[in-house]
Structure formats: structure tokens, C-alpha cells
Coordinates of C-alpha atoms and ligand atoms in Angstrom, one line a residue:
X1 CA 167.9 36.7 181.9
X2 CA 164.6 38.6 182.5
X3 CA 164.7 41.8 180.5
X4 CA 163.0 44.4 178.4
X5 CA 164.2 45.3 174.9
X6 CA 162.9 48.5 173.2
X7 CA 164.1 49.1 169.7
X8 CA 165.3 52.7 169.1
X9 CA 164.4 54.9 166.2
X10 CA 168.0 55.5 165.1
X11 CA 170.1 52.5 164.4
X12 CA 173.4 54.6 164.5
X13 CA 172.8 55.1 168.2
X14 CA 174.2 52.8 170.9
X15 CA 172.2 50.3 172.9
X16 CA 171.7 51.5 176.5
X17 CA 172.1 48.6 178.9
X18 CA 170.2 49.4 182.1
X19 CA 171.2 47.8 185.3
X20 CA 169.2 48.5 188.5
X21 CA 170.2 48.7 192.1
X22 CA 169.6 46.1 194.9
X23 CA 165.9 45.5 195.2
X24 CA 165.1 47.0 191.8
X25 CA 163.8 45.6 188.6
X26 CA 164.2 46.1 184.9
X27 CA 161.5 48.8 185.0
X28 CA 163.5 51.2 187.3
X29 CA 165.9 53.0 185.0
X30 CA 163.6 53.2 181.9
X31 CA 162.8 56.9 182.7
X32 CA 166.6 57.6 182.9
X33 CA 167.2 56.2 179.5
X34 CA 164.4 58.3 178.2
X35 CA 166.2 61.4 179.6
X36 CA 169.5 60.4 178.2
X37 CA 168.6 59.4 174.6
X38 CA 165.1 59.0 173.2
X39 CA 166.4 57.4 170.0
X40 CA 168.6 54.6 171.3
X41 CA 167.8 50.9 171.8
X42 CA 167.2 50.0 175.4
X43 CA 168.1 46.7 177.0
X44 CA 167.1 46.6 180.6
X45 CA 168.0 43.5 182.6
X46 CA 166.9 42.1 185.9
X47 CA 169.6 40.7 188.2
X48 CA 169.5 36.9 188.5
X49 CA 170.3 36.7 192.2
X50 CA 167.7 37.2 195.1
X51 CA 168.7 38.5 198.5
X52 CA 165.7 38.2 200.8
X53 CA 163.5 38.6 197.8
X54 CA 165.4 41.6 196.4
X55 CA 166.9 41.2 192.9
X56 CA 170.7 41.8 192.6
X57 CA 173.3 41.1 189.9
X58 CA 175.6 39.0 192.2
X59 CA 175.7 37.8 195.8
X60 CA 177.3 39.6 198.7
X61 CA 178.5 38.3 202.0
X62 CA 177.7 41.6 203.8
X63 CA 177.1 45.2 203.0
X64 CA 180.0 46.2 200.7
X65 CA 181.6 42.7 200.9
X66 CA 181.1 40.8 197.6
X67 CA 181.0 37.1 197.0
X68 CA 183.9 37.1 194.4
X69 CA 183.2 33.7 193.0
X70 CA 179.6 34.6 192.3
X71 CA 180.6 38.0 191.0
X72 CA 182.9 36.3 188.4
X73 CA 180.2 33.8 187.5
X74 CA 177.4 36.4 187.1
X75 CA 179.7 38.8 185.2
X76 CA 180.4 36.0 182.6
X77 CA 176.7 35.1 182.5
X78 CA 175.7 38.8 181.8
X79 CA 178.4 39.1 179.2
X80 CA 177.1 36.0 177.4
X81 CA 173.6 37.3 177.6
X82 CA 174.7 40.5 175.9
X83 CA 176.0 38.5 173.0
X84 CA 172.8 36.5 172.7
X85 CA 170.6 39.6 173.0
X86 CA 172.6 41.4 170.2
X87 CA 172.0 38.4 167.9
X88 CA 168.3 38.1 168.8
X89 CA 167.4 41.8 168.5
X90 CA 169.9 42.7 165.8
X91 CA 171.9 45.4 167.5
X92 CA 175.6 46.1 167.4
X93 CA 177.4 44.1 170.1
X94 CA 180.3 46.6 170.1
X95 CA 178.1 49.6 170.7
X96 CA 176.6 49.0 174.2
X97 CA 176.7 51.8 176.8
X98 CA 175.8 50.5 180.3
X99 CA 173.9 52.8 182.7
X100 CA 174.0 51.3 186.2
X101 CA 173.0 52.3 189.6
X102 CA 174.7 50.9 192.8
X103 CA 174.7 47.1 192.5
X104 CA 174.0 47.6 188.8
X105 CA 176.9 50.0 188.5
X106 CA 179.1 47.4 190.2
X107 CA 178.3 44.6 187.7
X108 CA 178.8 47.1 184.8
X109 CA 182.3 47.9 186.3
X110 CA 182.9 44.2 186.7
X111 CA 182.1 43.7 183.0
X112 CA 184.8 46.2 182.1
X113 CA 187.2 44.6 184.6
X114 CA 186.8 41.1 183.2
X115 CA 186.0 41.5 179.5
X116 CA 187.8 44.0 177.2
X117 CA 184.9 44.2 174.7
X118 CA 181.9 43.8 176.9
X119 CA 181.0 47.5 176.8
X120 CA 181.9 50.6 174.7
X121 CA 181.4 52.7 177.8
X122 CA 179.6 53.0 181.0
X123 CA 177.8 55.5 183.2
X124 CA 178.3 54.3 186.7
X125 CA 176.1 55.8 189.4
X126 CA 177.5 55.3 192.9
X127 CA 179.7 52.3 192.1
X128 CA 182.3 50.5 194.2
X129 CA 185.5 48.7 193.1
X130 CA 184.0 45.4 192.1
X131 CA 187.2 43.3 192.7
X132 CA 190.7 44.2 193.8
X133 CA 194.1 42.7 193.1
X134 CA 193.4 41.7 189.5
X135 CA 194.9 42.8 186.1
X136 CA 192.4 44.7 184.0
X137 CA 192.2 44.2 180.2
X138 CA 193.4 47.1 178.0
X139 CA 190.6 49.6 178.2
X140 CA 192.0 52.2 175.8
X141 CA 189.2 53.9 173.9
X142 CA 186.6 53.0 176.6
X143 CA 184.7 55.9 178.2
X144 CA 183.4 55.9 181.8
X145 CA 181.4 58.4 183.7
X146 CA 181.3 57.9 187.5
X147 CA 179.0 59.8 189.8
X148 CA 179.5 59.6 193.5
X149 CA 178.2 61.2 196.7
X150 CA 180.6 63.0 199.1
X151 CA 178.4 61.6 202.0
X152 CA 177.6 58.2 200.6
X153 CA 177.5 55.7 203.6
X154 CA 177.6 52.7 201.2
X155 CA 180.4 53.9 198.8
X156 CA 183.2 55.8 200.7
X157 CA 184.7 58.5 198.6
X158 CA 188.0 56.6 198.4
X159 CA 186.2 53.8 196.5
X160 CA 185.2 56.2 193.7
X161 CA 188.8 57.5 193.5
X162 CA 190.2 54.0 193.5
X163 CA 187.8 52.9 190.8
X164 CA 188.7 55.9 188.7
X165 CA 192.5 55.2 189.1
X166 CA 192.1 51.5 188.3
X167 CA 190.1 52.2 185.1
X168 CA 192.5 55.0 184.0
X169 CA 195.5 52.8 184.6
X170 CA 193.9 50.3 182.2
X171 CA 193.6 53.1 179.6
X172 CA 190.0 54.2 180.0
X173 CA 188.9 57.9 179.8
X174 CA 187.1 58.5 183.1
X175 CA 185.0 61.4 184.2
X176 CA 184.3 61.6 188.0
X177 CA 181.4 63.7 189.0
X178 CA 180.7 64.5 192.7
X179 CA 177.4 65.3 194.3
X180 CA 177.2 66.8 197.8
X181 CA 174.8 64.1 198.7
X182 CA 174.5 60.4 199.8
X183 CA 173.8 57.2 197.9
X184 CA 170.7 58.5 196.1
X185 CA 170.6 59.0 192.3
X186 CA 170.1 62.7 191.7
X187 CA 168.6 64.6 188.8
X188 CA 171.8 66.7 188.5
X189 CA 174.0 63.7 188.2
X190 CA 171.8 62.3 185.5
X191 CA 172.1 65.7 183.7
X192 CA 175.9 65.4 184.0
X193 CA 175.9 61.9 182.6
X194 CA 173.6 63.0 179.8
X195 CA 176.2 65.7 178.8
X196 CA 178.9 63.0 179.0
X197 CA 176.9 60.6 176.8
X198 CA 176.2 63.3 174.1
X199 CA 180.0 64.0 173.9
X200 CA 181.0 60.4 173.4
Ligands
MLT301 C1 176.4 46.2 196.3 O1 176.1 45.3 197.1 O2 176.6 46.0 195.1 C2 176.7 47.5 196.9 O3 176.9 47.4 198.3 C3 175.6 48.5 196.6 C4 174.2 47.9 196.9 O4 173.8 48.0 198.1 O5 173.6 47.4 196.0

């Protein structure tokens, strides 16, 4: 997968896996990683799917309606890529924290839904429930931060509540942070996720 890897200065730190929103690239969230942890490795990946020229991490049938078959295929593809990248760049496979926005948050949530050891934790900005009606792996010891907007037209508030419950029922420790805003990524939610990250 097309990506950027930047080696951190402190090998005890996690690797931050950056996953952009629809129409974004691997460049988009680099400033966010800089705000969250200047010393960590960064692995920033570009989604392999194109929707009218816009990169995404999996196909959708309509706004908010996901192509489940493609979601499952792309989730596996990304999980395998993480293993290959860990070997190639020499970082700990079991110490990856995903930071995803919108479509990138959805694939990060999907990694946790499908693979017990894909991620150590995830900061999910404006995610939806990636897939319903499935049994999640045991996610005890996993940490998740979710930020959501009370007026988000793309992710209704109930989606965020449902995602929190599904992850908690699988054993994850979930923090849900609300912004009185829409779908945009705000500085104040990044500050809240930075606090969450430094208390991992
Ligand atoms: C998705 O398709 O993953 C969500 O609707 C969010 C987005 O527009 O990327």
C-alpha cells in the first residue's frame, strides 16, 4: 500500500498508524501525529480504493452504506500490510495505535472488529459502526478514543453510541468525546485525544 514511514526518536513509543478520510492522502494527518507525539514512529497509509478519483479504504454503495465484502477484503489487506511494514521498518507489531478520521476511522474500527491483535488502541475521529451483526474478538486491554459531533450529518449520534457499546461489550476501554459541531475534525478533539494517548 502507498504509505509514508517516519522513524521516531524513541523506540519505546508506539507506532502511530494514520488513516485519512475520503478524498484524502497519506499527507493529511501528519500534522496531527506531530501534535500527539513528536517521538513516535509514523506509518501513514493511503487507501487502496478510488471513488471518482478520491482515495478511500473500502468501497461504499452509498453515503453511509458500506460494501461489506470489500470492507472485509480491505481490512484483511491492511492488517497484512501492517505485519509486512513492521518487519520492513523494524517496529513492534503489537504496539500500533491507529489515528483515523471518517473513512479512516471506519477501517481502523473494522481492524479491531475483525482482528484481535491488529491494534493496541485507536483514536477514532467521527467513525461509524463498520459492520453490524458480527461477533467481535476479545478486546480486553484495548483502548479506544471516539470523538463525535452532535450535529454530524454523516455520523448520527446513535452510531457513536452503538460503536462505543459494541467495543465495550467486547472488553475494550472506550472514551467517547462529544463536540458541539458537525463532521469536521476540530483542534479541541485532537487535544482531547492527545490527553487520552498520553494516559495510555
Ligand atoms: C465512509 O464512507 O466511510 C463514511 O461515510 C465517512 C466518509 O464519508 O468517508
